[in-house]
Structure formats: structure tokens, C-alpha cells
Coordinates of C-alpha atoms and ligand atoms in Angstrom, one line a residue:
M1 CA 196.9 85.1 23.8
K2 CA 195.4 81.8 24.7
M3 CA 191.7 81.2 23.9
T4 CA 189.8 79.6 26.7
L5 CA 186.2 79.1 27.9
R6 CA 184.7 79.3 31.3
W7 CA 183.5 76.0 32.7
F8 CA 181.8 75.4 36.0
G9 CA 182.6 71.7 36.4
S10 CA 180.6 68.6 35.1
K11 CA 178.2 68.7 38.0
H12 CA 177.1 72.3 37.4
D13 CA 177.6 73.0 33.7
N14 CA 175.5 71.7 30.8
V15 CA 178.4 72.4 28.4
T16 CA 180.9 69.5 28.3
L17 CA 184.6 69.5 28.0
E18 CA 184.2 67.5 24.8
Q19 CA 182.2 70.4 23.3
I20 CA 184.7 73.0 24.5
K21 CA 187.5 71.0 23.0
Q22 CA 185.8 71.3 19.6
I23 CA 185.8 75.1 19.6
P24 CA 188.5 76.0 17.1
G25 CA 191.6 77.3 18.9
C26 CA 190.3 76.7 22.4
V27 CA 193.1 75.3 24.5
G28 CA 191.8 75.4 28.0
V29 CA 189.1 76.1 30.5
I30 CA 188.8 78.7 33.2
T31 CA 187.2 76.8 36.0
T32 CA 186.6 76.6 39.7
L33 CA 185.5 74.3 42.5
Y34 CA 182.0 75.5 42.3
D35 CA 180.8 73.8 45.5
S36 CA 183.4 75.4 47.6
K37 CA 182.3 78.3 49.9
P38 CA 184.2 81.6 50.3
G39 CA 186.8 81.1 53.1
E40 CA 187.2 77.4 52.7
V41 CA 190.6 75.8 51.9
W42 CA 190.7 74.0 48.6
S43 CA 192.3 70.7 49.1
R44 CA 195.2 69.5 46.9
E45 CA 193.2 66.3 46.1
A46 CA 190.1 68.2 44.9
I47 CA 192.3 70.5 42.7
Q48 CA 194.1 67.5 41.4
A49 CA 190.8 65.7 40.5
M50 CA 189.6 68.7 38.7
R51 CA 192.8 69.1 36.8
N52 CA 192.9 65.4 35.8
E53 CA 189.3 65.6 34.5
V54 CA 190.1 68.6 32.4
E55 CA 193.4 67.2 31.1
S56 CA 192.0 63.9 30.2
A57 CA 189.6 65.8 27.8
G58 CA 192.7 67.2 26.1
L59 CA 192.4 70.7 27.6
E60 CA 194.3 72.6 30.3
V61 CA 193.2 74.4 33.4
S62 CA 194.3 77.9 32.2
G63 CA 193.2 79.6 35.4
I64 CA 190.7 79.7 38.2
E65 CA 187.6 81.9 38.2
S66 CA 187.0 82.5 41.0
V67 CA 188.5 81.8 44.4
N68 CA 186.0 84.0 46.1
I69 CA 186.9 86.3 49.0
H70 CA 185.2 85.8 52.4
D71 CA 183.1 88.8 53.5
D72 CA 185.1 89.2 56.7
I73 CA 188.1 90.0 54.5
K74 CA 186.2 92.6 52.5
I75 CA 184.7 94.1 55.7
G76 CA 188.0 94.0 57.6
L77 CA 186.8 92.1 60.6
P78 CA 189.3 90.7 63.1
T79 CA 188.5 87.2 61.8
R80 CA 189.8 88.1 58.4
D81 CA 193.3 86.7 59.2
K82 CA 191.9 83.3 59.6
Y83 CA 190.3 83.5 56.2
I84 CA 193.3 85.0 54.6
N85 CA 195.4 82.1 55.9
N86 CA 192.9 79.7 54.3
Y87 CA 193.2 81.7 51.1
I88 CA 196.9 81.3 51.2
E89 CA 196.6 77.6 51.8
T90 CA 194.4 77.4 48.7
L91 CA 196.9 79.3 46.7
E92 CA 199.7 77.0 47.8
N93 CA 197.6 74.0 46.8
L94 CA 196.9 75.5 43.4
G95 CA 200.5 76.4 43.0
E96 CA 201.6 72.9 43.8
E97 CA 199.2 71.7 41.1
G98 CA 200.8 74.1 38.6
I99 CA 197.8 76.4 38.4
N100 CA 199.0 80.0 38.4
L101 CA 196.2 82.3 37.5
V102 CA 193.4 83.3 39.9
C103 CA 190.6 85.7 39.1
Y104 CA 188.6 87.2 41.9
N105 CA 186.5 90.2 42.7
F106 CA 186.3 92.6 45.6
M107 CA 182.6 93.7 45.4
P108 CA 180.6 93.7 48.6
V109 CA 177.4 91.6 49.0
F110 CA 176.7 91.1 45.3
D111 CA 178.9 90.0 42.5
W112 CA 177.7 91.2 39.0
T113 CA 174.1 92.6 39.0
R114 CA 171.5 92.6 36.2
S115 CA 167.9 93.6 36.1
D116 CA 166.9 91.0 33.5
L117 CA 168.6 87.7 32.6
A118 CA 166.6 87.0 29.5
K119 CA 165.7 90.2 27.7
V120 CA 164.5 89.4 24.2
R121 CA 166.3 91.2 21.4
P122 CA 164.8 91.9 17.9
D123 CA 166.4 88.7 16.5
G124 CA 164.7 86.6 19.1
S125 CA 167.9 85.9 21.1
T126 CA 167.9 86.7 24.8
V127 CA 170.5 88.5 26.8
L128 CA 171.3 89.8 30.2
S129 CA 170.5 93.5 30.6
Y130 CA 170.7 96.3 33.1
D131 CA 168.5 99.2 33.8
Q132 CA 169.3 101.4 36.8
E133 CA 165.7 102.6 37.1
V134 CA 164.5 99.0 37.5
I135 CA 167.3 98.2 40.0
D136 CA 166.4 101.3 42.0
K137 CA 162.9 99.9 42.5
I138 CA 164.1 96.4 43.6
D139 CA 164.5 95.6 47.3
P140 CA 168.0 94.2 47.6
D141 CA 166.4 91.4 49.7
K142 CA 164.4 90.3 46.7
I143 CA 167.0 90.5 44.0
F144 CA 168.4 87.1 45.0
K145 CA 165.0 85.5 44.6
E146 CA 164.5 87.2 41.2
M147 CA 167.9 86.1 39.9
E148 CA 167.3 82.6 41.1
A149 CA 163.9 82.4 39.5
S150 CA 165.2 83.3 36.1
S151 CA 168.4 81.3 36.1
N152 CA 167.0 78.3 34.2
G153 CA 167.7 76.2 37.3
F154 CA 171.4 76.9 37.4
V155 CA 173.4 78.3 40.3
L156 CA 174.6 81.7 39.0
P157 CA 178.3 82.5 39.8
G158 CA 178.4 84.9 42.7
W159 CA 174.7 84.3 43.6
E160 CA 175.1 81.2 45.7
P161 CA 171.8 80.3 47.4
E162 CA 173.3 80.3 50.8
R163 CA 173.7 84.1 50.6
L164 CA 170.0 84.4 49.9
G165 CA 168.8 84.5 53.5
K166 CA 171.6 86.7 54.6
V167 CA 171.2 89.8 52.5
R168 CA 170.0 92.1 55.2
E169 CA 172.6 90.9 57.6
L170 CA 175.3 91.4 54.9
F171 CA 174.1 95.0 54.3
E172 CA 174.3 95.6 58.0
M173 CA 177.8 94.2 58.2
Y174 CA 179.0 96.5 55.4
K175 CA 177.4 99.6 56.7
D176 CA 180.6 101.3 57.8
V177 CA 182.6 100.1 54.8
D178 CA 183.1 103.0 52.5
E179 CA 185.3 103.1 49.4
E180 CA 188.4 104.0 51.4
K181 CA 187.8 101.2 53.9
L182 CA 187.2 98.7 51.2
F183 CA 190.3 99.8 49.4
E184 CA 192.4 99.4 52.6
N185 CA 191.0 96.0 53.1
L186 CA 191.9 95.0 49.6
I187 CA 195.4 96.2 50.0
Y188 CA 195.7 94.4 53.4
F189 CA 194.6 91.2 51.7
L190 CA 196.9 91.6 48.7
N191 CA 200.0 92.3 50.9
A192 CA 199.3 89.2 52.9
I193 CA 199.0 86.9 50.0
M194 CA 201.7 88.3 47.7
P195 CA 204.7 86.4 49.2
T196 CA 202.8 83.1 48.4
C197 CA 201.9 84.3 44.9
Q198 CA 205.5 85.2 44.3
K199 CA 206.8 81.9 45.6
Y200 CA 204.5 80.0 43.2
G201 CA 204.4 82.4 40.3
I202 CA 200.6 82.9 40.8
K203 CA 199.1 85.9 39.1
M204 CA 196.1 87.4 40.9
A205 CA 193.7 89.0 38.5
I206 CA 191.1 91.2 40.0
H207 CA 187.8 91.4 38.1
M208 CA 186.3 94.8 37.3
D209 CA 183.2 95.8 39.2
D210 CA 180.1 95.1 37.2
P211 CA 178.4 97.5 36.5
A212 CA 181.1 100.1 37.0
W213 CA 179.3 102.2 39.5
S214 CA 177.8 101.9 43.0
V215 CA 174.7 99.7 43.2
F216 CA 172.5 99.7 46.3
N217 CA 174.9 102.3 47.7
L218 CA 177.6 99.7 48.1
P219 CA 181.1 100.9 47.5
R220 CA 182.9 100.3 44.1
I221 CA 186.7 100.6 43.8
I222 CA 187.7 98.7 40.6
N223 CA 185.7 100.6 38.0
N224 CA 187.8 103.1 36.1
K225 CA 191.4 103.9 35.1
E226 CA 192.3 106.1 38.0
N227 CA 191.0 103.6 40.7
I228 CA 192.6 100.7 39.0
Q229 CA 195.9 102.5 38.8
R230 CA 195.7 103.3 42.5
M231 CA 195.2 99.7 43.3
L232 CA 198.1 98.5 41.1
D233 CA 200.4 101.2 42.5
A234 CA 199.6 100.3 46.1
V235 CA 200.9 96.7 45.7
S236 CA 203.3 97.3 42.9
V237 CA 204.4 93.7 41.9
E238 CA 203.5 91.9 38.7
N239 CA 201.6 89.2 40.6
N240 CA 199.1 91.8 41.5
G241 CA 197.2 92.2 38.3
L242 CA 193.9 92.5 36.4
T243 CA 191.2 90.6 34.7
I244 CA 190.2 93.2 32.1
C245 CA 186.4 92.7 31.6
T246 CA 185.2 94.7 28.7
G247 CA 181.6 94.3 29.5
S248 CA 182.0 95.5 33.0
L249 CA 184.3 98.4 32.3
G250 CA 182.3 99.2 29.2
S251 CA 179.1 99.6 31.1
N252 CA 180.3 103.1 31.7
P253 CA 180.9 104.8 28.3
D254 CA 183.5 107.1 29.8
N255 CA 185.9 104.2 30.2
D256 CA 188.2 104.2 27.2
I257 CA 188.9 100.4 27.2
P258 CA 191.8 100.3 24.6
D259 CA 193.5 103.1 26.5
I260 CA 193.0 101.3 29.8
I261 CA 194.5 98.1 28.3
R262 CA 197.5 100.0 26.9
S263 CA 198.1 101.8 30.3
F264 CA 198.3 98.5 32.2
K265 CA 200.6 96.6 30.0
G266 CA 202.4 93.9 32.1
R267 CA 199.6 93.8 34.7
I268 CA 196.8 92.3 32.6
H269 CA 196.8 88.6 33.3
F270 CA 193.4 87.6 31.9
A271 CA 190.7 89.2 29.8
H272 CA 186.9 88.7 29.4
I273 CA 185.8 90.0 26.1
R274 CA 182.2 90.8 25.3
N275 CA 180.1 93.6 23.8
L276 CA 177.1 95.5 25.0
V277 CA 174.7 98.1 23.6
H278 CA 174.2 101.4 25.6
H279 CA 170.7 102.7 25.7
G280 CA 171.4 105.7 27.9
P281 CA 172.9 106.4 31.3
G282 CA 172.8 103.3 33.5
K283 CA 171.0 101.3 30.8
F284 CA 172.5 98.6 28.6
D285 CA 171.9 95.2 27.1
E286 CA 174.5 92.6 26.4
A287 CA 175.1 91.9 22.7
A288 CA 176.7 89.5 20.4
H289 CA 180.5 89.8 20.3
L290 CA 180.6 91.4 16.9
S291 CA 181.5 95.2 17.0
S292 CA 178.5 96.2 14.9
D293 CA 176.1 94.5 17.2
G294 CA 176.9 96.7 20.2
S295 CA 178.6 99.9 21.3
L296 CA 182.1 98.6 21.9
D297 CA 184.8 98.5 19.2
M298 CA 186.0 94.9 19.5
Y299 CA 188.8 95.4 16.9
E300 CA 190.3 98.2 18.9
I301 CA 190.0 96.2 22.1
V302 CA 191.7 93.1 20.6
K303 CA 194.3 95.3 18.9
A304 CA 195.2 96.9 22.2
L305 CA 195.6 93.4 23.8
Y306 CA 197.7 92.4 20.8
D307 CA 199.9 95.6 21.1
I308 CA 200.6 95.0 24.8
G309 CA 201.8 91.5 24.0
M310 CA 199.0 89.8 25.9
E311 CA 200.1 86.2 26.5
G312 CA 197.6 85.2 29.1
P313 CA 194.2 83.6 28.6
I314 CA 191.3 85.4 27.2
R315 CA 187.7 84.2 27.0
P316 CA 184.5 85.2 25.4
D317 CA 182.4 86.5 28.2
H318 CA 178.6 86.2 28.5
G319 CA 176.9 85.1 25.3
R320 CA 173.3 85.5 24.1
M321 CA 171.0 82.6 24.4
I322 CA 170.4 81.4 20.8
W323 CA 169.1 78.5 18.8
G324 CA 166.8 77.3 21.5
E325 CA 169.6 76.5 24.0
K326 CA 168.8 76.2 27.6
A327 CA 171.7 77.0 29.8
M328 CA 173.0 79.2 32.6
P329 CA 172.2 82.8 31.5
G330 CA 175.3 84.1 29.8
Y331 CA 177.0 80.8 29.8
G332 CA 175.5 78.7 27.0
L333 CA 177.8 77.0 24.5
Y334 CA 176.6 78.4 21.1
D335 CA 177.1 82.2 21.4
R336 CA 180.3 81.9 23.4
A337 CA 181.7 79.6 20.7
L338 CA 180.7 82.1 18.1
G339 CA 182.4 84.8 20.2
A340 CA 185.6 82.7 20.5
T341 CA 185.7 82.2 16.7
Y342 CA 185.2 85.9 16.1
L343 CA 187.9 86.9 18.6
N344 CA 190.3 84.3 17.0
G345 CA 189.6 85.9 13.6
L346 CA 190.3 89.4 14.8
W347 CA 193.5 88.2 16.4
E348 CA 194.7 86.4 13.3
A349 CA 193.9 89.4 11.1
I350 CA 195.7 91.8 13.4
D351 CA 198.7 89.4 13.7
K352 CA 199.1 89.0 10.0
S353 CA 198.7 92.6 9.1
V354 CA 201.3 93.6 11.7
K355 CA 203.7 91.0 10.5
Q356 CA 203.2 91.7 6.9
G357 CA 203.6 95.4 7.6
M358 CA 206.9 94.6 9.3
L359 CA 208.0 92.5 6.4
G360 CA 207.3 95.4 4.0
F361 CA 203.9 94.2 2.6
N362 CA 203.7 97.1 0.2
D363 CA 207.2 96.6 -1.4
Ligands
CS2_401 O1 179.8 88.3 35.2 C1 180.3 87.1 35.3 O2 179.7 86.1 35.0 C2 181.7 87.0 35.7 O3 182.5 87.8 34.9 C3 181.8 87.3 37.2 O4 181.0 86.6 38.0 C4 183.3 87.1 37.6 O5 183.5 85.7 37.5 C5 183.6 87.4 39.0 O6 183.2 88.7 39.3 C6 185.0 87.3 39.3 O7 185.2 86.9 40.6
FE2_402 FE1 183.7 89.5 33.2

């Protein structure tokens, strides 16, 4: 396991590389070219400049989150091949720069969805939260505006303002895309990019759908063990893998995350680890990383990652907003740093108890 933190680049993030470097055990960042639009080619020069900046702060680029997928690819329009070729060029440029992990998602129209970006918890911290009843009352057209209004002035990942005016149009474009069609389009995309991934040793790591069920009647295909298995089997090479996101999968209490982790050994290239509290069907708040603060057993999750021999990067996912910090919702420094430290502690404890057990601790 490699501890990392997500970083949006110096132009967009209020957290600095110098601060990230001071988080104990944090060796790298998971970053992106945040100004790039889905479908564009990332130039080698731009990737190199990003890499140089990160490396001169004493960190590595441990992976990209995300190289976003153009809607034409997800919808399966004839123009998709042009955008797939651009994606391949981006992968080649990343590969040439020695970057070999790419996180992406295949959710239509919206990336992650929340009904509140700053819900106050009893301790005064604020968190992202989700309530299906609230979402059901929101006009999808309006949700962009609401998210933007409560984002503390930051551009939220997956909620780029240029999509704002296009929501109706996007819904219309996706109207014939059901789960089967979306799945086929994902497999078409993966088959097209796999030779390049294999050539450069690039691991593609699809992010789980968040939340793990259909929102606004849009199809969801990466949301439970069975569907994930189907996707891995359809393109059965190691380069086609997963970003296990505990907060996304865990939004549905039926998902047994440690079991899912163990089942996909060898295909988990990256993990987002965070906790949440369930309040009932379709209703949850994000929580501190600590197991006792939420509904997920973080020890069992980290133990499962340890047991499968996870070597790839992990990162604390969304944190609470605490200690008066003003930052992008979910992406402040303080609570994510606490999360990293806690996860490092779990890992060390598991590692030592396993090794001592092997050495006959009780003898
Ligand atoms: O919820 C988040 O902030 C992230 O986990 C996602 O935006 C994630 O980066 C994308 O879905 C991956 O493409
Ligand atoms: Fe995530």
C-alpha cells in the first residue's frame, strides 16, 4: 500500500504540496489536469510540467484522477471513435511520462451526487450528505446551481460549470441509454484502449458509482459485486481494474466491502477509503474515517486490502470540514490528514500482528 492524497493542482487547490508532504507516510499525490475537458488530448508537455511540480516538492504522481470520459463514448455515438483516439493519445503521453494509473468513472451526466455539501454534525463539523427524498424533489437542471452555490467557490470534481447549461440536452442524449447499452459502450471503450494500456503498463481503475443506485433514472452499472464481476470478466486483463471506493459502495449496506475486496484480488489498483453513517434506505452522511464514527468497519476493510496484498495507492477520501477550514467540500486538508494517519495506523497494526503471528508471537 502506498499512502497518497488527492490534489487538484496549485491553481485549483487550497492545499499545498508542502502541506501534503508533511502528512506522515504520504508519498504521492493523485492528481489531474483540472482545466482539461473530457475528450481533449493531454499534451506530453502539460503532463511533464505537472509531474515536475509534484516531484520538486518531494512527492510522486501516484496516479491520475480522473481522465474523464467524453459523453459521446458513454452514449455510443458515431463520434466516439474520435474521442477514444484522443483518450489513447492521452494514455500514451501519460505512459511516456511514467504515469501508469488512471482512475475514471462511467456515470452518465453526473459524477457523484449529494443533497447537502455542508451538513452540520453534532460536533460542529460539516460533511457531505445524501437523502434520496431530497434528491427526488430536485429538478436535475437545478442541481448544478445548488452544488455550485455551496462549493465554497471551488470547482467540484465532475461538476464543471460548462456542463451547467447542458443538463437538459445531456438527459435527452442519454434517453435511449439503458444499463445494457451503457455496459456495451464501456466494454467497447475498454477493448479499444487496452492494447495501449498493456503497452505502457497502465492500470485503468474504474470508480464505483456514487451513490450505488440509479439517480434521476440514469443507469448505474458499477455498483455491486455482480455487476463489477461482469465488467471485469468482459475484458479479462489485469490492466482493466478497479478503484474500490468504500464510501460509494458502502452507500448501499447490502454491499459487503471486505468480501468484494477479497473477490477482486489482482484487479484492485487504487482505493478510496472513507466512512459514512447510514440513517435509513437512501439516506446517509459522510463521517470521520474512524470505524466508530460511522457504519463501516474500517479495520475489516483495511485488513481485506492487506490480505489481498494491495500494493497500489490508497487515499483517504472525502473528509469532514473541521477546525474552521474553508476548502472544497470533502477535500480540505485537516480531516483527510487525520484519515491518512488513522489508515496508516490500522495498516501498521495489521502488518505487525500478521508478521508476529507468523513468527510465533505466542511461543
Ligand atoms: O467523489 C469524489 O470526489 C470522487 O471520488 C469522484 O469524483 C471520482 O474522482 C470520480 O468519480 C472518478 O472519476
Ligand atoms: Fe471515491
